[in-house]
Amino acid sequence: TGARTVLLRTPVCAVSRKADHRMSRRPQKSNRRASSPPPSASSTREFRLPETTTPALPAVEDFADLDMPAGLLKTLTAQGVTTPFPIQGATLPNSLAGRDLLGRGRTGSGKTLAFGLALLARTAGLRAQPGAPLALVLVPTRELAQQVTDALSPYATAVNLRVATVVGGLSITKQAGTLRRGAEVLVATPGRLNDLVERGDCVLGDVRITVLDEADQMTDMGFLPQITKLIQQVRPDGQRMLFSAT
């Protein structure tokens, strides 16, 4: 229940962050000796929740208390969104400040706007080059990609940002054309985005904000190698946000 915010200063899944926000590129060394027997299924490595080393900023109870563009605040009112959900009130002060974070909340708790408002606020005023988005949201399924796009579109329009969606099962040629026309925000499934990157239709070197939505589900579905490959291509000094229902 409620929201949980953890500022990332230790590795989570395949994303390793130093305190100075640079991507760690040192290979991991194995502590297992050559003579050691192979690990059993019960001894596989488990990931623990990262330890918070930077105190979280205080939560807010009103969107007006946040440093967001007027267009976003006006659209919130027009959409009938008057009071932040707990996960929004807890995470937005930190994400708007550019901090890395992990946000956890139940389905329907408002996670999409929790990361979406910060992503749009921090990208507002910038313009992407063709095929080079500035913000990236990775999701596990085509259905969730469409939900995220639909939820963010009115707010993106309010701050003059373009949103593109690339997912499997639809024409990759049309999606490549959309990217060539330019989009500041890209919502994507990992497999299709990797395909577009390998074709040369999309470059991620300008991505300054990366969101993994339903990060645990994506890893459970086997997307971790693809996610790792994509994360290694975005700006190493960029912001990372992970959101999950579990």
PDB file of C-alpha atoms in Angstrom:
ATOM      1  CA  THR A   1       0.000   0.000   0.000  1.00  0.00           C
ATOM      2  CA  GLY A   2       1.139   3.567  -0.521  1.00  0.00           C
ATOM      3  CA  ALA A   3       4.433   4.320  -2.180  1.00  0.00           C
ATOM      4  CA  ARG A   4       8.005   3.367  -1.608  1.00  0.00           C
ATOM      5  CA  THR A   5      10.869   5.453  -2.879  1.00  0.00           C
ATOM      6  CA  VAL A   6      14.470   4.281  -2.919  1.00  0.00           C
ATOM      7  CA  LEU A   7      17.199   6.436  -4.408  1.00  0.00           C
ATOM      8  CA  LEU A   8      19.507   4.226  -6.420  1.00  0.00           C
ATOM      9  CA  ARG A   9      23.161   4.303  -5.484  1.00  0.00           C
ATOM     10  CA  THR A  10      23.763   0.540  -5.676  1.00  0.00           C
ATOM     11  CA  PRO A  11      23.243  -1.934  -8.527  1.00  0.00           C
ATOM     12  CA  VAL A  12      19.704  -2.985  -9.427  1.00  0.00           C
ATOM     13  CA  CYS A  13      19.355  -5.824 -11.940  1.00  0.00           C
ATOM     14  CA  ALA A  14      21.808  -5.039 -14.744  1.00  0.00           C
ATOM     15  CA  VAL A  15      21.945  -1.280 -14.150  1.00  0.00           C
ATOM     16  CA  SER A  16      24.983  -0.310 -12.125  1.00  0.00           C
ATOM     17  CA  ARG A  17      25.278   3.289 -11.018  1.00  0.00           C
ATOM     18  CA  LYS A  18      28.181   5.041  -9.313  1.00  0.00           C
ATOM     19  CA  ALA A  19      27.674   7.886  -6.868  1.00  0.00           C
ATOM     20  CA  ASP A  20      28.759  10.348  -9.561  1.00  0.00           C
ATOM     21  CA  HIS A  21      26.005   8.980 -11.865  1.00  0.00           C
ATOM     22  CA  ARG A  22      28.412   7.389 -14.343  1.00  0.00           C
ATOM     23  CA  MET A  23      27.718   3.958 -15.767  1.00  0.00           C
ATOM     24  CA  SER A  24      30.078   1.346 -14.369  1.00  0.00           C
ATOM     25  CA  ARG A  25      31.761  -0.529 -17.184  1.00  0.00           C
ATOM     26  CA  ARG A  26      34.034  -2.803 -15.167  1.00  0.00           C
ATOM     27  CA  PRO A  27      33.316  -6.483 -15.745  1.00  0.00           C
ATOM     28  CA  GLN A  28      32.149  -8.463 -12.773  1.00  0.00           C
ATOM     29  CA  LYS A  29      34.698 -10.906 -11.399  1.00  0.00           C
ATOM     30  CA  SER A  30      33.675 -14.369 -10.386  1.00  0.00           C
ATOM     31  CA  ASN A  31      34.387 -15.360  -6.785  1.00  0.00           C
ATOM     32  CA  ARG A  32      33.991 -19.051  -7.608  1.00  0.00           C
ATOM     33  CA  ARG A  33      37.126 -21.151  -7.780  1.00  0.00           C
ATOM     34  CA  ALA A  34      37.699 -23.398 -10.768  1.00  0.00           C
ATOM     35  CA  SER A  35      37.378 -26.484  -8.603  1.00  0.00           C
ATOM     36  CA  SER A  36      34.024 -25.442  -7.141  1.00  0.00           C
ATOM     37  CA  PRO A  37      31.010 -27.528  -8.152  1.00  0.00           C
ATOM     38  CA  PRO A  38      28.349 -25.911 -10.343  1.00  0.00           C
ATOM     39  CA  PRO A  39      25.686 -24.027  -8.357  1.00  0.00           C
ATOM     40  CA  SER A  40      22.383 -25.712  -7.690  1.00  0.00           C
ATOM     41  CA  ALA A  41      19.047 -24.114  -8.570  1.00  0.00           C
ATOM     42  CA  SER A  42      18.530 -23.192  -4.929  1.00  0.00           C
ATOM     43  CA  SER A  43      21.832 -21.317  -4.774  1.00  0.00           C
ATOM     44  CA  THR A  44      21.256 -18.942  -7.686  1.00  0.00           C
ATOM     45  CA  ARG A  45      21.961 -15.318  -6.924  1.00  0.00           C
ATOM     46  CA  GLU A  46      19.063 -13.252  -5.663  1.00  0.00           C
ATOM     47  CA  PHE A  47      18.764  -9.495  -6.020  1.00  0.00           C
ATOM     48  CA  ARG A  48      18.082  -7.583  -2.865  1.00  0.00           C
ATOM     49  CA  LEU A  49      16.306  -4.253  -2.646  1.00  0.00           C
ATOM     50  CA  PRO A  50      18.938  -1.501  -3.007  1.00  0.00           C
ATOM     51  CA  GLU A  51      19.925   0.364   0.107  1.00  0.00           C
ATOM     52  CA  THR A  52      18.936   4.006   0.202  1.00  0.00           C
ATOM     53  CA  THR A  53      22.053   6.084   0.772  1.00  0.00           C
ATOM     54  CA  THR A  54      20.555   9.497  -0.023  1.00  0.00           C
ATOM     55  CA  PRO A  55      17.554  10.596   2.065  1.00  0.00           C
ATOM     56  CA  ALA A  56      14.410  11.045  -0.002  1.00  0.00           C
ATOM     57  CA  LEU A  57      12.986  14.525  -0.355  1.00  0.00           C
ATOM     58  CA  PRO A  58       9.740  15.167   1.549  1.00  0.00           C
ATOM     59  CA  ALA A  59       6.535  14.042  -0.124  1.00  0.00           C
ATOM     60  CA  VAL A  60       4.029  16.639  -1.332  1.00  0.00           C
ATOM     61  CA  GLU A  61       0.246  16.701  -1.023  1.00  0.00           C
ATOM     62  CA  ASP A  62      -0.513  19.117  -3.847  1.00  0.00           C
ATOM     63  CA  PHE A  63       0.713  19.278  -7.445  1.00  0.00           C
ATOM     64  CA  ALA A  64       1.020  23.053  -7.078  1.00  0.00           C
ATOM     65  CA  ASP A  65       3.860  22.473  -4.612  1.00  0.00           C
ATOM     66  CA  LEU A  66       5.970  20.923  -7.386  1.00  0.00           C
ATOM     67  CA  ASP A  67       8.259  22.750  -9.778  1.00  0.00           C
ATOM     68  CA  MET A  68       6.469  21.786 -12.992  1.00  0.00           C
ATOM     69  CA  PRO A  69       5.600  23.749 -16.160  1.00  0.00           C
ATOM     70  CA  ALA A  70       2.307  25.602 -16.042  1.00  0.00           C
ATOM     71  CA  GLY A  71       1.051  23.571 -18.996  1.00  0.00           C
ATOM     72  CA  LEU A  72       1.308  20.353 -17.011  1.00  0.00           C
ATOM     73  CA  LEU A  73      -0.470  21.830 -13.998  1.00  0.00           C
ATOM     74  CA  LYS A  74      -3.246  23.178 -16.207  1.00  0.00           C
ATOM     75  CA  THR A  75      -3.682  19.801 -17.915  1.00  0.00           C
ATOM     76  CA  LEU A  76      -3.850  18.002 -14.574  1.00  0.00           C
ATOM     77  CA  THR A  77      -6.746  20.245 -13.617  1.00  0.00           C
ATOM     78  CA  ALA A  78      -8.438  19.746 -17.001  1.00  0.00           C
ATOM     79  CA  GLN A  79      -8.095  15.963 -16.610  1.00  0.00           C
ATOM     80  CA  GLY A  80      -9.667  16.093 -13.169  1.00  0.00           C
ATOM     81  CA  VAL A  81      -6.466  15.083 -11.412  1.00  0.00           C
ATOM     82  CA  THR A  82      -6.483  17.310  -8.357  1.00  0.00           C
ATOM     83  CA  THR A  83      -4.497  15.495  -5.658  1.00  0.00           C
ATOM     84  CA  PRO A  84      -1.381  13.343  -6.079  1.00  0.00           C
ATOM     85  CA  PHE A  85      -1.663   9.638  -5.383  1.00  0.00           C
ATOM     86  CA  PRO A  86       0.767   8.523  -2.656  1.00  0.00           C
ATOM     87  CA  ILE A  87       3.350   7.202  -5.123  1.00  0.00           C
ATOM     88  CA  GLN A  88       3.176  10.471  -7.072  1.00  0.00           C
ATOM     89  CA  GLY A  89       3.532  12.640  -4.004  1.00  0.00           C
ATOM     90  CA  ALA A  90       6.467  10.557  -2.776  1.00  0.00           C
ATOM     91  CA  THR A  91       8.450  10.183  -6.000  1.00  0.00           C
ATOM     92  CA  LEU A  92       7.881  13.426  -7.930  1.00  0.00           C
ATOM     93  CA  PRO A  93       9.974  15.699  -5.660  1.00  0.00           C
ATOM     94  CA  ASN A  94      12.914  13.326  -6.212  1.00  0.00           C
ATOM     95  CA  SER A  95      12.430  12.603  -9.913  1.00  0.00           C
ATOM     96  CA  LEU A  96      11.907  16.285 -10.742  1.00  0.00           C
ATOM     97  CA  ALA A  97      15.246  16.927  -9.024  1.00  0.00           C
ATOM     98  CA  GLY A  98      16.893  14.489 -11.439  1.00  0.00           C
ATOM     99  CA  ARG A  99      17.493  11.729  -8.924  1.00  0.00           C
ATOM    100  CA  ASP A 100      17.565   8.033  -9.766  1.00  0.00           C
ATOM    101  CA  LEU A 101      14.825   6.147  -7.970  1.00  0.00           C
ATOM    102  CA  LEU A 102      12.851   2.965  -7.557  1.00  0.00           C
ATOM    103  CA  GLY A 103       9.101   3.416  -7.108  1.00  0.00           C
ATOM    104  CA  ARG A 104       6.832   0.577  -6.050  1.00  0.00           C
ATOM    105  CA  GLY A 105       3.046   0.678  -5.995  1.00  0.00           C
ATOM    106  CA  ARG A 106       0.072  -1.461  -6.846  1.00  0.00           C
ATOM    107  CA  THR A 107      -1.498  -1.495 -10.294  1.00  0.00           C
ATOM    108  CA  GLY A 108      -3.800   1.511 -10.548  1.00  0.00           C
ATOM    109  CA  SER A 109      -1.832   3.490  -7.968  1.00  0.00           C
ATOM    110  CA  GLY A 110      -0.784   6.211 -10.424  1.00  0.00           C
ATOM    111  CA  LYS A 111       2.701   5.033 -11.415  1.00  0.00           C
ATOM    112  CA  THR A 112       2.404   6.239 -15.019  1.00  0.00           C
ATOM    113  CA  LEU A 113       1.960   9.888 -14.055  1.00  0.00           C
ATOM    114  CA  ALA A 114       4.485   9.427 -11.254  1.00  0.00           C
ATOM    115  CA  PHE A 115       7.270   8.948 -13.773  1.00  0.00           C
ATOM    116  CA  GLY A 116       5.547  10.609 -16.736  1.00  0.00           C
ATOM    117  CA  LEU A 117       5.118  14.056 -15.229  1.00  0.00           C
ATOM    118  CA  ALA A 118       8.768  14.203 -14.193  1.00  0.00           C
ATOM    119  CA  LEU A 119       9.937  12.923 -17.564  1.00  0.00           C
ATOM    120  CA  LEU A 120       7.882  15.516 -19.440  1.00  0.00           C
ATOM    121  CA  ALA A 121       8.752  18.374 -17.085  1.00  0.00           C
ATOM    122  CA  ARG A 122      12.479  17.696 -17.417  1.00  0.00           C
ATOM    123  CA  THR A 123      12.280  17.331 -21.208  1.00  0.00           C
ATOM    124  CA  ALA A 124      10.043  20.351 -21.879  1.00  0.00           C
ATOM    125  CA  GLY A 125      11.741  23.006 -23.992  1.00  0.00           C
ATOM    126  CA  LEU A 126      14.076  20.566 -25.726  1.00  0.00           C
ATOM    127  CA  ARG A 127      13.827  19.296 -29.313  1.00  0.00           C
ATOM    128  CA  ALA A 128      14.962  15.894 -30.519  1.00  0.00           C
ATOM    129  CA  GLN A 129      16.878  15.217 -33.698  1.00  0.00           C
ATOM    130  CA  PRO A 130      15.335  12.728 -36.169  1.00  0.00           C
ATOM    131  CA  GLY A 131      15.668   9.186 -34.859  1.00  0.00           C
ATOM    132  CA  ALA A 132      17.231  10.341 -31.589  1.00  0.00           C
ATOM    133  CA  PRO A 133      14.744  10.537 -28.672  1.00  0.00           C
ATOM    134  CA  LEU A 134      15.558  12.359 -25.458  1.00  0.00           C
ATOM    135  CA  ALA A 135      13.518  10.245 -23.037  1.00  0.00           C
ATOM    136  CA  LEU A 136      12.786   6.530 -23.088  1.00  0.00           C
ATOM    137  CA  VAL A 137      10.110   4.431 -21.386  1.00  0.00           C
ATOM    138  CA  LEU A 138      10.589   0.662 -21.657  1.00  0.00           C
ATOM    139  CA  VAL A 139       7.551  -1.553 -20.997  1.00  0.00           C
ATOM    140  CA  PRO A 140       7.009  -5.324 -21.237  1.00  0.00           C
ATOM    141  CA  THR A 141       3.955  -5.491 -23.525  1.00  0.00           C
ATOM    142  CA  ARG A 142       2.319  -3.778 -26.491  1.00  0.00           C
ATOM    143  CA  GLU A 143      -0.825  -3.209 -24.447  1.00  0.00           C
ATOM    144  CA  LEU A 144       1.028  -1.412 -21.661  1.00  0.00           C
ATOM    145  CA  ALA A 145       2.930   0.670 -24.220  1.00  0.00           C
ATOM    146  CA  GLN A 146      -0.371   1.916 -25.624  1.00  0.00           C
ATOM    147  CA  GLN A 147      -1.724   2.628 -22.142  1.00  0.00           C
ATOM    148  CA  VAL A 148       1.354   4.672 -21.246  1.00  0.00           C
ATOM    149  CA  THR A 149       1.199   6.570 -24.538  1.00  0.00           C
ATOM    150  CA  ASP A 150      -2.498   7.358 -24.099  1.00  0.00           C
ATOM    151  CA  ALA A 151      -1.951   8.500 -20.520  1.00  0.00           C
ATOM    152  CA  LEU A 152       0.983  10.798 -21.347  1.00  0.00           C
ATOM    153  CA  SER A 153      -0.201  12.237 -24.678  1.00  0.00           C
ATOM    154  CA  PRO A 154      -2.371  15.130 -23.361  1.00  0.00           C
ATOM    155  CA  TYR A 155       0.401  16.208 -21.008  1.00  0.00           C
ATOM    156  CA  ALA A 156       3.056  15.941 -23.722  1.00  0.00           C
ATOM    157  CA  THR A 157       0.925  18.095 -26.031  1.00  0.00           C
ATOM    158  CA  ALA A 158       0.622  20.708 -23.282  1.00  0.00           C
ATOM    159  CA  VAL A 159       4.408  21.176 -23.238  1.00  0.00           C
ATOM    160  CA  ASN A 160       4.926  20.736 -27.008  1.00  0.00           C
ATOM    161  CA  LEU A 161       6.596  17.341 -26.855  1.00  0.00           C
ATOM    162  CA  ARG A 162       6.148  14.513 -29.354  1.00  0.00           C
ATOM    163  CA  VAL A 163       5.559  10.928 -28.210  1.00  0.00           C
ATOM    164  CA  ALA A 164       6.302   7.888 -30.383  1.00  0.00           C
ATOM    165  CA  THR A 165       5.451   4.254 -29.655  1.00  0.00           C
ATOM    166  CA  VAL A 166       7.355   1.268 -31.048  1.00  0.00           C
ATOM    167  CA  VAL A 167       6.198  -2.274 -30.294  1.00  0.00           C
ATOM    168  CA  GLY A 168       6.290  -5.692 -31.878  1.00  0.00           C
ATOM    169  CA  GLY A 169       3.449  -6.985 -34.015  1.00  0.00           C
ATOM    170  CA  LEU A 170       3.058  -3.743 -35.974  1.00  0.00           C
ATOM    171  CA  SER A 171       4.806  -2.394 -39.059  1.00  0.00           C
ATOM    172  CA  ILE A 172       8.446  -1.675 -38.275  1.00  0.00           C
ATOM    173  CA  THR A 173       8.664   0.426 -41.449  1.00  0.00           C
ATOM    174  CA  LYS A 174       5.949   2.787 -40.218  1.00  0.00           C
ATOM    175  CA  GLN A 175       7.564   2.979 -36.797  1.00  0.00           C
ATOM    176  CA  ALA A 176      10.917   3.827 -38.384  1.00  0.00           C
ATOM    177  CA  GLY A 177       9.191   6.594 -40.324  1.00  0.00           C
ATOM    178  CA  THR A 178       7.716   8.010 -37.120  1.00  0.00           C
ATOM    179  CA  LEU A 179      11.165   8.082 -35.534  1.00  0.00           C
ATOM    180  CA  ARG A 180      12.636   9.847 -38.550  1.00  0.00           C
ATOM    181  CA  ARG A 181      10.066  12.607 -38.142  1.00  0.00           C
ATOM    182  CA  GLY A 182      11.344  13.094 -34.603  1.00  0.00           C
ATOM    183  CA  ALA A 183      10.001  12.401 -31.124  1.00  0.00           C
ATOM    184  CA  GLU A 184      11.280  13.626 -27.792  1.00  0.00           C
ATOM    185  CA  VAL A 185       9.661  10.773 -25.837  1.00  0.00           C
ATOM    186  CA  LEU A 186       9.813   7.146 -26.934  1.00  0.00           C
ATOM    187  CA  VAL A 187       7.646   4.415 -25.404  1.00  0.00           C
ATOM    188  CA  ALA A 188       8.896   0.991 -26.475  1.00  0.00           C
ATOM    189  CA  THR A 189       9.073  -2.717 -25.869  1.00  0.00           C
ATOM    190  CA  PRO A 190      12.688  -3.921 -25.625  1.00  0.00           C
ATOM    191  CA  GLY A 191      12.621  -6.364 -28.542  1.00  0.00           C
ATOM    192  CA  ARG A 192      11.248  -3.963 -31.137  1.00  0.00           C
ATOM    193  CA  LEU A 193      13.479  -1.118 -29.990  1.00  0.00           C
ATOM    194  CA  ASN A 194      16.545  -3.340 -30.304  1.00  0.00           C
ATOM    195  CA  ASP A 195      15.448  -4.193 -33.845  1.00  0.00           C
ATOM    196  CA  LEU A 196      15.155  -0.506 -34.749  1.00  0.00           C
ATOM    197  CA  VAL A 197      18.523   0.308 -33.207  1.00  0.00           C
ATOM    198  CA  GLU A 198      20.213  -2.518 -35.109  1.00  0.00           C
ATOM    199  CA  ARG A 199      18.619  -1.290 -38.364  1.00  0.00           C
ATOM    200  CA  GLY A 200      19.998   2.192 -37.728  1.00  0.00           C
ATOM    201  CA  ASP A 201      16.529   3.728 -37.445  1.00  0.00           C
ATOM    202  CA  CYS A 202      17.022   4.839 -33.841  1.00  0.00           C
ATOM    203  CA  VAL A 203      20.018   6.000 -31.816  1.00  0.00           C
ATOM    204  CA  LEU A 204      19.897   6.300 -28.031  1.00  0.00           C
ATOM    205  CA  GLY A 205      22.933   8.464 -27.347  1.00  0.00           C
ATOM    206  CA  ASP A 206      20.781  11.526 -26.592  1.00  0.00           C
ATOM    207  CA  VAL A 207      18.471   9.774 -24.112  1.00  0.00           C
ATOM    208  CA  ARG A 208      18.807  11.664 -20.838  1.00  0.00           C
ATOM    209  CA  ILE A 209      15.932  10.019 -18.922  1.00  0.00           C
ATOM    210  CA  THR A 210      15.241   6.273 -18.919  1.00  0.00           C
ATOM    211  CA  VAL A 211      12.238   4.633 -17.260  1.00  0.00           C
ATOM    212  CA  LEU A 212      11.729   0.906 -16.783  1.00  0.00           C
ATOM    213  CA  ASP A 213       8.000   0.414 -16.189  1.00  0.00           C
ATOM    214  CA  GLU A 214       7.062  -2.949 -14.671  1.00  0.00           C
ATOM    215  CA  ALA A 215      10.769  -3.703 -14.503  1.00  0.00           C
ATOM    216  CA  ASP A 216      10.278  -6.976 -12.633  1.00  0.00           C
ATOM    217  CA  GLN A 217       7.833  -8.261 -15.250  1.00  0.00           C
ATOM    218  CA  MET A 218      10.262  -7.460 -18.040  1.00  0.00           C
ATOM    219  CA  THR A 219      13.027  -9.450 -16.377  1.00  0.00           C
ATOM    220  CA  ASP A 220      10.640 -12.347 -15.693  1.00  0.00           C
ATOM    221  CA  MET A 221       9.763 -12.373 -19.409  1.00  0.00           C
ATOM    222  CA  GLY A 222      13.436 -12.738 -20.359  1.00  0.00           C
ATOM    223  CA  PHE A 223      14.052  -9.167 -21.547  1.00  0.00           C
ATOM    224  CA  LEU A 224      17.025  -8.522 -19.258  1.00  0.00           C
ATOM    225  CA  PRO A 225      19.729  -9.030 -21.945  1.00  0.00           C
ATOM    226  CA  GLN A 226      17.908  -6.693 -24.332  1.00  0.00           C
ATOM    227  CA  ILE A 227      17.303  -4.100 -21.616  1.00  0.00           C
ATOM    228  CA  THR A 228      20.971  -4.205 -20.624  1.00  0.00           C
ATOM    229  CA  LYS A 229      22.026  -3.686 -24.237  1.00  0.00           C
ATOM    230  CA  LEU A 230      19.723  -0.669 -24.558  1.00  0.00           C
ATOM    231  CA  ILE A 231      20.731   0.885 -21.231  1.00  0.00           C
ATOM    232  CA  GLN A 232      24.383   0.739 -22.252  1.00  0.00           C
ATOM    233  CA  GLN A 233      23.605   3.022 -25.207  1.00  0.00           C
ATOM    234  CA  VAL A 234      21.867   5.896 -23.412  1.00  0.00           C
ATOM    235  CA  ARG A 235      23.732   8.815 -21.862  1.00  0.00           C
ATOM    236  CA  PRO A 236      25.831   7.522 -18.972  1.00  0.00           C
ATOM    237  CA  ASP A 237      25.079  10.649 -16.940  1.00  0.00           C
ATOM    238  CA  GLY A 238      21.319  10.365 -17.461  1.00  0.00           C
ATOM    239  CA  GLN A 239      18.538   9.746 -14.986  1.00  0.00           C
ATOM    240  CA  ARG A 240      17.206   6.235 -14.314  1.00  0.00           C
ATOM    241  CA  MET A 241      13.788   5.396 -12.870  1.00  0.00           C
ATOM    242  CA  LEU A 242      12.451   1.917 -12.167  1.00  0.00           C
ATOM    243  CA  PHE A 243       8.773   1.385 -11.383  1.00  0.00           C
ATOM    244  CA  SER A 244       7.117  -1.849 -10.381  1.00  0.00           C
ATOM    245  CA  ALA A 245       3.963  -3.238  -8.802  1.00  0.00           C
ATOM    246  CA  THR A 246       5.904  -5.758  -6.715  1.00  0.00           C
TER     247      THR A 246
END
